């Protein structure tokens, strides 16, 4: 699978925007349509920790996007978000995330049972973790508070969120063993390495129902804050899943009917899912979190 240089893609999007974009403070032209649309491709630079069990074998996971720079097929998890909002009251959204990451651990132990005799034992584990997550749902603005202004500056909106989160997971666990003994007195040497054991989960998929809320605050005419939190699973898919996302958007220009913004934020996503038992047990108890950066097009 080809590597996905996400940061390069985001940089190209920024570079190709019209240089003569209008001033960020210029208000958008009046539009009679009740619909507005938002498209946001962005990169999620993740730290991942927890435990992954494949075919009854458990490995601890502790990795981040820096370690993945050279080893993963997908350089960083890639996210794309699309939202359609009606009269600034009701919205429909879909959020797609794909990641392919590798985590590993290992060590070597030396031993000297007798003079002239030396030995070593080494073991390492490697986990290849591939995931596709698709979130979908709707939000409804319950209340909006703050000063009544034409541009909405200073107002805070509270939205109720309801939807689902589809998971498709695949994990391959590899255990590699090696060892050797050197007997110097008799020039006898023995070594063995390369013994491997594999555990493959195959495709594991489920859907979590999701309930949550979103808070939107307009800092300035061209600056917006958003905070979202949700809970999912409730034993109907995973045992529990939870997510929190905070973003800051700065509108820096306008091209035709499209407002362009840079988006900075932080996202955390936790899931605890299990299926099967014994040698057929698959369990995913993972926390992913990290900064996000992207470009938002609103039209």
mmCIF file of C-alpha atoms in Angstrom:
data_model
loop_
_atom_site.group_PDB
_atom_site.id
_atom_site.type_symbol
_atom_site.label_atom_id
_atom_site.label_comp_id
_atom_site.label_asym_id
_atom_site.label_seq_id
_atom_site.Cartn_x
_atom_site.Cartn_y
_atom_site.Cartn_z
ATOM 1 C CA UNK A 1 0.000 0.000 0.000
ATOM 2 C CA UNK A 2 1.355 3.415 -0.899
ATOM 3 C CA UNK A 3 2.393 5.844 1.812
ATOM 4 C CA UNK A 4 0.108 8.828 2.326
ATOM 5 C CA UNK A 5 2.161 12.014 2.910
ATOM 6 C CA UNK A 6 -0.669 13.841 4.581
ATOM 7 C CA UNK A 7 1.258 16.895 5.688
ATOM 8 C CA UNK A 8 2.426 17.424 2.093
ATOM 9 C CA UNK A 9 -1.174 17.230 0.871
ATOM 10 C CA UNK A 10 -2.292 19.811 3.427
ATOM 11 C CA UNK A 11 0.615 22.085 2.498
ATOM 12 C CA UNK A 12 -0.282 21.838 -1.204
ATOM 13 C CA UNK A 13 -3.867 22.783 -0.429
ATOM 14 C CA UNK A 14 -2.664 25.899 1.358
ATOM 15 C CA UNK A 15 -0.193 26.758 -1.414
ATOM 16 C CA UNK A 16 -2.732 26.454 -4.206
ATOM 17 C CA UNK A 17 -5.281 28.781 -2.636
ATOM 18 C CA UNK A 18 -5.644 32.026 -4.605
ATOM 19 C CA UNK A 19 -3.030 34.538 -3.525
ATOM 20 C CA UNK A 20 -5.474 37.357 -3.988
ATOM 21 C CA UNK A 21 -7.964 36.034 -1.419
ATOM 22 C CA UNK A 22 -10.127 38.714 0.123
ATOM 23 C CA UNK A 23 -9.488 40.052 3.605
ATOM 24 C CA UNK A 24 -10.532 37.700 6.457
ATOM 25 C CA UNK A 25 -12.597 40.466 7.969
ATOM 26 C CA UNK A 26 -14.722 40.854 4.860
ATOM 27 C CA UNK A 27 -18.174 39.359 5.540
ATOM 28 C CA UNK A 28 -19.451 36.707 3.144
ATOM 29 C CA UNK A 29 -21.931 37.733 0.522
ATOM 30 C CA UNK A 30 -25.577 37.235 1.283
ATOM 31 C CA UNK A 31 -26.887 33.865 0.159
ATOM 32 C CA UNK A 32 -30.545 32.988 -0.090
ATOM 33 C CA UNK A 33 -29.887 29.245 0.257
ATOM 34 C CA UNK A 34 -30.703 27.817 3.712
ATOM 35 C CA UNK A 35 -27.838 25.322 3.327
ATOM 36 C CA UNK A 36 -24.139 25.764 4.038
ATOM 37 C CA UNK A 37 -21.472 23.106 3.523
ATOM 38 C CA UNK A 38 -18.134 22.473 5.162
ATOM 39 C CA UNK A 39 -15.312 20.237 3.900
ATOM 40 C CA UNK A 40 -12.248 19.711 6.099
ATOM 41 C CA UNK A 41 -9.343 17.420 5.174
ATOM 42 C CA UNK A 42 -6.857 17.246 8.024
ATOM 43 C CA UNK A 43 -4.104 15.167 9.554
ATOM 44 C CA UNK A 44 -4.218 13.602 12.995
ATOM 45 C CA UNK A 45 -0.751 13.179 14.533
ATOM 46 C CA UNK A 46 -1.509 10.376 16.950
ATOM 47 C CA UNK A 47 -0.063 8.896 20.091
ATOM 48 C CA UNK A 48 -1.437 5.405 20.726
ATOM 49 C CA UNK A 49 -1.353 3.377 23.950
ATOM 50 C CA UNK A 50 -3.171 0.420 25.462
ATOM 51 C CA UNK A 51 -3.433 -3.302 24.770
ATOM 52 C CA UNK A 52 -4.278 -5.325 21.671
ATOM 53 C CA UNK A 53 -5.225 -9.010 21.888
ATOM 54 C CA UNK A 54 -5.151 -11.162 18.746
ATOM 55 C CA UNK A 55 -6.047 -14.871 18.893
ATOM 56 C CA UNK A 56 -5.682 -14.820 22.657
ATOM 57 C CA UNK A 57 -2.211 -13.236 22.564
ATOM 58 C CA UNK A 58 -1.881 -9.779 24.120
ATOM 59 C CA UNK A 59 0.705 -7.120 23.371
ATOM 60 C CA UNK A 60 1.150 -3.722 24.986
ATOM 61 C CA UNK A 61 0.917 -0.824 22.548
ATOM 62 C CA UNK A 62 2.876 2.388 23.012
ATOM 63 C CA UNK A 63 3.712 4.310 19.850
ATOM 64 C CA UNK A 64 3.377 7.711 18.222
ATOM 65 C CA UNK A 65 3.534 9.417 14.860
ATOM 66 C CA UNK A 66 7.268 10.150 15.225
ATOM 67 C CA UNK A 67 8.120 6.445 15.480
ATOM 68 C CA UNK A 68 5.794 5.690 12.605
ATOM 69 C CA UNK A 69 7.558 8.077 10.232
ATOM 70 C CA UNK A 70 9.594 5.355 8.528
ATOM 71 C CA UNK A 71 7.790 2.123 9.421
ATOM 72 C CA UNK A 72 4.112 2.650 8.626
ATOM 73 C CA UNK A 73 2.436 2.438 5.271
ATOM 74 C CA UNK A 74 0.262 5.407 6.179
ATOM 75 C CA UNK A 75 2.532 8.163 7.495
ATOM 76 C CA UNK A 76 -0.119 9.631 9.792
ATOM 77 C CA UNK A 77 -3.802 8.884 10.214
ATOM 78 C CA UNK A 78 -5.814 10.782 7.621
ATOM 79 C CA UNK A 79 -9.174 12.331 8.326
ATOM 80 C CA UNK A 80 -11.797 13.930 6.126
ATOM 81 C CA UNK A 81 -14.859 15.668 7.558
ATOM 82 C CA UNK A 82 -17.963 16.859 5.690
ATOM 83 C CA UNK A 83 -20.932 18.711 7.153
ATOM 84 C CA UNK A 84 -24.161 20.061 5.656
ATOM 85 C CA UNK A 85 -25.926 22.615 7.876
ATOM 86 C CA UNK A 86 -29.507 23.819 7.418
ATOM 87 C CA UNK A 87 -30.374 27.347 8.610
ATOM 88 C CA UNK A 88 -27.515 27.100 11.115
ATOM 89 C CA UNK A 89 -29.814 24.877 13.202
ATOM 90 C CA UNK A 90 -29.555 21.283 11.999
ATOM 91 C CA UNK A 91 -26.513 19.569 10.523
ATOM 92 C CA UNK A 92 -25.687 16.218 8.945
ATOM 93 C CA UNK A 93 -22.077 15.038 9.052
ATOM 94 C CA UNK A 94 -19.727 12.238 8.092
ATOM 95 C CA UNK A 95 -16.166 11.798 9.331
ATOM 96 C CA UNK A 96 -13.756 9.264 7.790
ATOM 97 C CA UNK A 97 -10.460 8.151 9.314
ATOM 98 C CA UNK A 98 -7.961 5.588 8.029
ATOM 99 C CA UNK A 99 -4.699 4.551 9.685
ATOM 100 C CA UNK A 100 -2.076 1.849 9.261
ATOM 101 C CA UNK A 101 0.399 1.768 12.129
ATOM 102 C CA UNK A 102 3.085 -0.566 13.461
ATOM 103 C CA UNK A 103 4.108 -0.960 17.096
ATOM 104 C CA UNK A 104 6.814 -3.200 18.480
ATOM 105 C CA UNK A 105 8.910 -4.084 21.497
ATOM 106 C CA UNK A 106 11.772 -6.422 22.243
ATOM 107 C CA UNK A 107 14.876 -7.131 24.241
ATOM 108 C CA UNK A 108 17.938 -9.329 24.671
ATOM 109 C CA UNK A 109 19.149 -11.107 27.808
ATOM 110 C CA UNK A 110 22.686 -12.431 28.234
ATOM 111 C CA UNK A 111 23.619 -15.227 30.628
ATOM 112 C CA UNK A 112 26.905 -16.798 31.762
ATOM 113 C CA UNK A 113 26.204 -20.145 33.471
ATOM 114 C CA UNK A 114 29.881 -21.174 33.716
ATOM 115 C CA UNK A 115 33.287 -19.692 32.955
ATOM 116 C CA UNK A 116 33.883 -19.763 29.239
ATOM 117 C CA UNK A 117 30.208 -20.281 28.468
ATOM 118 C CA UNK A 118 28.073 -17.363 27.302
ATOM 119 C CA UNK A 119 24.570 -17.297 25.948
ATOM 120 C CA UNK A 120 21.839 -14.960 24.880
ATOM 121 C CA UNK A 121 18.103 -15.035 24.349
ATOM 122 C CA UNK A 122 16.179 -12.415 22.382
ATOM 123 C CA UNK A 123 12.495 -11.871 21.786
ATOM 124 C CA UNK A 124 10.522 -9.208 19.985
ATOM 125 C CA UNK A 125 6.901 -8.554 19.160
ATOM 126 C CA UNK A 126 5.459 -6.486 16.338
ATOM 127 C CA UNK A 127 1.866 -5.405 15.862
ATOM 128 C CA UNK A 128 0.578 -4.147 12.541
ATOM 129 C CA UNK A 129 -2.650 -2.295 13.188
ATOM 130 C CA UNK A 130 -4.956 -1.168 10.381
ATOM 131 C CA UNK A 131 -8.198 0.660 11.048
ATOM 132 C CA UNK A 132 -11.020 2.394 9.241
ATOM 133 C CA UNK A 133 -13.444 4.497 11.299
ATOM 134 C CA UNK A 134 -16.489 6.193 9.798
ATOM 135 C CA UNK A 135 -18.556 8.483 12.005
ATOM 136 C CA UNK A 136 -21.955 9.703 10.858
ATOM 137 C CA UNK A 137 -24.886 11.471 12.414
ATOM 138 C CA UNK A 138 -26.778 14.696 12.958
ATOM 139 C CA UNK A 139 -26.717 17.630 15.350
ATOM 140 C CA UNK A 140 -29.510 19.912 16.512
ATOM 141 C CA UNK A 141 -28.967 23.331 18.049
ATOM 142 C CA UNK A 142 -30.726 23.279 21.412
ATOM 143 C CA UNK A 143 -29.956 26.807 22.537
ATOM 144 C CA UNK A 144 -27.810 29.788 21.618
ATOM 145 C CA UNK A 145 -26.727 32.374 24.187
ATOM 146 C CA UNK A 146 -24.827 35.640 24.009
ATOM 147 C CA UNK A 147 -25.233 39.107 22.519
ATOM 148 C CA UNK A 148 -27.542 39.536 19.550
ATOM 149 C CA UNK A 149 -25.331 40.728 16.705
ATOM 150 C CA UNK A 150 -25.532 40.499 12.939
ATOM 151 C CA UNK A 151 -22.241 38.606 12.687
ATOM 152 C CA UNK A 152 -22.793 36.388 15.753
ATOM 153 C CA UNK A 153 -19.604 37.457 17.547
ATOM 154 C CA UNK A 154 -19.701 36.478 21.215
ATOM 155 C CA UNK A 155 -22.492 33.936 20.799
ATOM 156 C CA UNK A 156 -22.272 30.355 22.065
ATOM 157 C CA UNK A 157 -24.408 27.539 20.637
ATOM 158 C CA UNK A 158 -25.096 24.176 22.305
ATOM 159 C CA UNK A 159 -25.857 21.254 19.970
ATOM 160 C CA UNK A 160 -27.177 17.764 20.717
ATOM 161 C CA UNK A 161 -25.422 15.051 18.699
ATOM 162 C CA UNK A 162 -26.672 11.592 17.748
ATOM 163 C CA UNK A 163 -25.261 9.082 15.289
ATOM 164 C CA UNK A 164 -23.014 6.071 14.910
ATOM 165 C CA UNK A 165 -19.375 5.063 14.608
ATOM 166 C CA UNK A 166 -18.421 2.222 12.267
ATOM 167 C CA UNK A 167 -15.174 0.379 12.994
ATOM 168 C CA UNK A 168 -13.238 -1.940 10.687
ATOM 169 C CA UNK A 169 -10.110 -3.365 12.332
ATOM 170 C CA UNK A 170 -7.365 -5.731 11.267
ATOM 171 C CA UNK A 171 -4.381 -6.658 13.438
ATOM 172 C CA UNK A 172 -1.395 -8.930 12.767
ATOM 173 C CA UNK A 173 0.783 -9.923 15.722
ATOM 174 C CA UNK A 174 4.269 -11.360 15.146
ATOM 175 C CA UNK A 175 6.531 -12.928 17.809
ATOM 176 C CA UNK A 176 10.188 -13.491 16.903
ATOM 177 C CA UNK A 177 12.544 -15.565 19.095
ATOM 178 C CA UNK A 178 16.293 -16.050 18.914
ATOM 179 C CA UNK A 179 19.116 -17.409 21.022
ATOM 180 C CA UNK A 180 22.676 -18.615 21.074
ATOM 181 C CA UNK A 181 25.377 -20.291 23.193
ATOM 182 C CA UNK A 182 29.147 -19.890 22.851
ATOM 183 C CA UNK A 183 31.498 -22.386 24.552
ATOM 184 C CA UNK A 184 34.964 -20.898 24.213
ATOM 185 C CA UNK A 185 36.915 -23.792 25.762
ATOM 186 C CA UNK A 186 36.051 -26.239 23.010
ATOM 187 C CA UNK A 187 35.486 -23.767 20.194
ATOM 188 C CA UNK A 188 31.905 -24.992 20.118
ATOM 189 C CA UNK A 189 29.282 -22.496 19.038
ATOM 190 C CA UNK A 190 25.548 -22.938 18.686
ATOM 191 C CA UNK A 191 22.919 -20.393 17.709
ATOM 192 C CA UNK A 192 19.294 -20.382 16.642
ATOM 193 C CA UNK A 193 17.134 -17.505 15.557
ATOM 194 C CA UNK A 194 14.283 -16.564 13.307
ATOM 195 C CA UNK A 195 11.594 -18.627 14.984
ATOM 196 C CA UNK A 196 8.306 -16.789 14.508
ATOM 197 C CA UNK A 197 4.707 -17.093 15.561
ATOM 198 C CA UNK A 198 1.886 -15.231 13.849
ATOM 199 C CA UNK A 199 -1.592 -14.294 14.990
ATOM 200 C CA UNK A 200 -3.961 -12.644 12.542
ATOM 201 C CA UNK A 201 -7.333 -11.256 13.473
ATOM 202 C CA UNK A 202 -8.798 -10.961 9.995
ATOM 203 C CA UNK A 203 -11.374 -8.222 9.498
ATOM 204 C CA UNK A 204 -13.268 -7.325 12.667
ATOM 205 C CA UNK A 205 -16.089 -4.818 12.313
ATOM 206 C CA UNK A 206 -18.889 -3.348 14.398
ATOM 207 C CA UNK A 207 -21.055 -0.241 14.776
ATOM 208 C CA UNK A 208 -21.342 1.811 17.954
ATOM 209 C CA UNK A 209 -24.383 4.017 18.601
ATOM 210 C CA UNK A 210 -23.154 7.458 19.674
ATOM 211 C CA UNK A 211 -24.662 10.246 21.795
ATOM 212 C CA UNK A 212 -22.947 13.530 22.570
ATOM 213 C CA UNK A 213 -22.915 17.295 22.446
ATOM 214 C CA UNK A 214 -21.094 20.089 20.664
ATOM 215 C CA UNK A 215 -20.389 23.635 21.845
ATOM 216 C CA UNK A 216 -19.663 26.319 19.240
ATOM 217 C CA UNK A 217 -18.387 29.778 20.174
ATOM 218 C CA UNK A 218 -17.654 32.685 17.825
ATOM 219 C CA UNK A 219 -14.596 34.513 19.118
ATOM 220 C CA UNK A 220 -14.486 37.034 16.295
ATOM 221 C CA UNK A 221 -15.936 37.468 12.851
ATOM 222 C CA UNK A 222 -13.239 35.213 11.429
ATOM 223 C CA UNK A 223 -12.442 33.017 14.468
ATOM 224 C CA UNK A 224 -14.425 30.067 15.837
ATOM 225 C CA UNK A 225 -14.003 27.609 18.687
ATOM 226 C CA UNK A 226 -15.628 24.177 18.834
ATOM 227 C CA UNK A 227 -15.708 21.516 21.548
ATOM 228 C CA UNK A 228 -17.293 18.103 20.999
ATOM 229 C CA UNK A 229 -17.637 15.097 23.296
ATOM 230 C CA UNK A 230 -19.494 11.816 22.849
ATOM 231 C CA UNK A 231 -19.987 8.343 24.287
ATOM 232 C CA UNK A 232 -20.741 5.239 22.269
ATOM 233 C CA UNK A 233 -20.995 1.476 22.302
ATOM 234 C CA UNK A 234 -23.013 0.895 25.477
ATOM 235 C CA UNK A 235 -22.473 -2.853 25.036
ATOM 236 C CA UNK A 236 -24.258 -2.918 21.668
ATOM 237 C CA UNK A 237 -21.007 -2.709 19.684
ATOM 238 C CA UNK A 238 -17.997 -2.063 21.838
ATOM 239 C CA UNK A 239 -18.256 -2.128 25.603
ATOM 240 C CA UNK A 240 -17.590 1.601 25.566
ATOM 241 C CA UNK A 241 -16.082 4.191 23.267
ATOM 242 C CA UNK A 242 -15.480 7.842 24.061
ATOM 243 C CA UNK A 243 -14.245 10.829 22.132
ATOM 244 C CA UNK A 244 -13.337 14.465 22.757
ATOM 245 C CA UNK A 245 -12.365 16.989 20.078
ATOM 246 C CA UNK A 246 -11.461 20.639 20.448
ATOM 247 C CA UNK A 247 -10.706 22.886 17.460
ATOM 248 C CA UNK A 248 -9.874 26.487 16.656
ATOM 249 C CA UNK A 249 -10.625 27.797 13.151
ATOM 250 C CA UNK A 250 -9.187 31.009 11.696
ATOM 251 C CA UNK A 251 -10.689 32.307 8.446
ATOM 252 C CA UNK A 252 -7.856 33.828 6.465
ATOM 253 C CA UNK A 253 -9.426 34.451 3.079
ATOM 254 C CA UNK A 254 -12.244 34.124 0.612
ATOM 255 C CA UNK A 255 -12.187 32.888 -2.971
ATOM 256 C CA UNK A 256 -15.401 33.275 -4.934
ATOM 257 C CA UNK A 257 -18.120 31.791 -2.740
ATOM 258 C CA UNK A 258 -15.720 29.751 -0.585
ATOM 259 C CA UNK A 259 -14.408 30.826 2.824
ATOM 260 C CA UNK A 260 -11.008 29.324 3.668
ATOM 261 C CA UNK A 261 -9.889 28.612 7.233
ATOM 262 C CA UNK A 262 -6.965 26.908 8.907
ATOM 263 C CA UNK A 263 -8.002 24.453 11.632
ATOM 264 C CA UNK A 264 -5.911 23.542 14.687
ATOM 265 C CA UNK A 265 -7.015 21.288 17.496
ATOM 266 C CA UNK A 266 -6.650 18.153 19.582
ATOM 267 C CA UNK A 267 -8.525 14.870 19.439
ATOM 268 C CA UNK A 268 -8.731 11.866 21.774
ATOM 269 C CA UNK A 269 -10.543 8.605 20.970
ATOM 270 C CA UNK A 270 -10.821 5.589 23.285
ATOM 271 C CA UNK A 271 -12.396 2.199 22.645
ATOM 272 C CA UNK A 272 -12.769 -1.051 24.592
ATOM 273 C CA UNK A 273 -14.048 -3.845 22.346
ATOM 274 C CA UNK A 274 -13.790 -7.623 22.695
ATOM 275 C CA UNK A 275 -15.047 -10.651 20.815
ATOM 276 C CA UNK A 276 -14.570 -14.365 21.394
ATOM 277 C CA UNK A 277 -12.635 -16.078 24.186
ATOM 278 C CA UNK A 278 -9.556 -18.202 24.770
ATOM 279 C CA UNK A 279 -7.457 -18.662 21.645
ATOM 280 C CA UNK A 280 -10.137 -16.898 19.600
ATOM 281 C CA UNK A 281 -10.167 -13.746 21.738
ATOM 282 C CA UNK A 282 -9.872 -10.422 19.944
ATOM 283 C CA UNK A 283 -9.736 -7.393 22.189
ATOM 284 C CA UNK A 284 -8.939 -3.774 21.503
ATOM 285 C CA UNK A 285 -8.375 -1.530 24.520
ATOM 286 C CA UNK A 286 -6.730 1.473 22.884
ATOM 287 C CA UNK A 287 -6.463 5.217 23.443
ATOM 288 C CA UNK A 288 -5.483 7.368 20.470
ATOM 289 C CA UNK A 289 -4.849 11.069 20.928
ATOM 290 C CA UNK A 290 -2.893 13.894 19.358
ATOM 291 C CA UNK A 291 -2.986 17.262 17.591
ATOM 292 C CA UNK A 292 -4.877 17.850 14.364
ATOM 293 C CA UNK A 293 -4.203 20.355 11.606
ATOM 294 C CA UNK A 294 -6.165 20.981 8.451
ATOM 295 C CA UNK A 295 -7.832 23.311 5.999
ATOM 296 C CA UNK A 296 -11.539 24.073 6.010
ATOM 297 C CA UNK A 297 -13.565 25.119 2.968
ATOM 298 C CA UNK A 298 -17.003 26.568 3.736
ATOM 299 C CA UNK A 299 -19.451 27.282 0.921
#
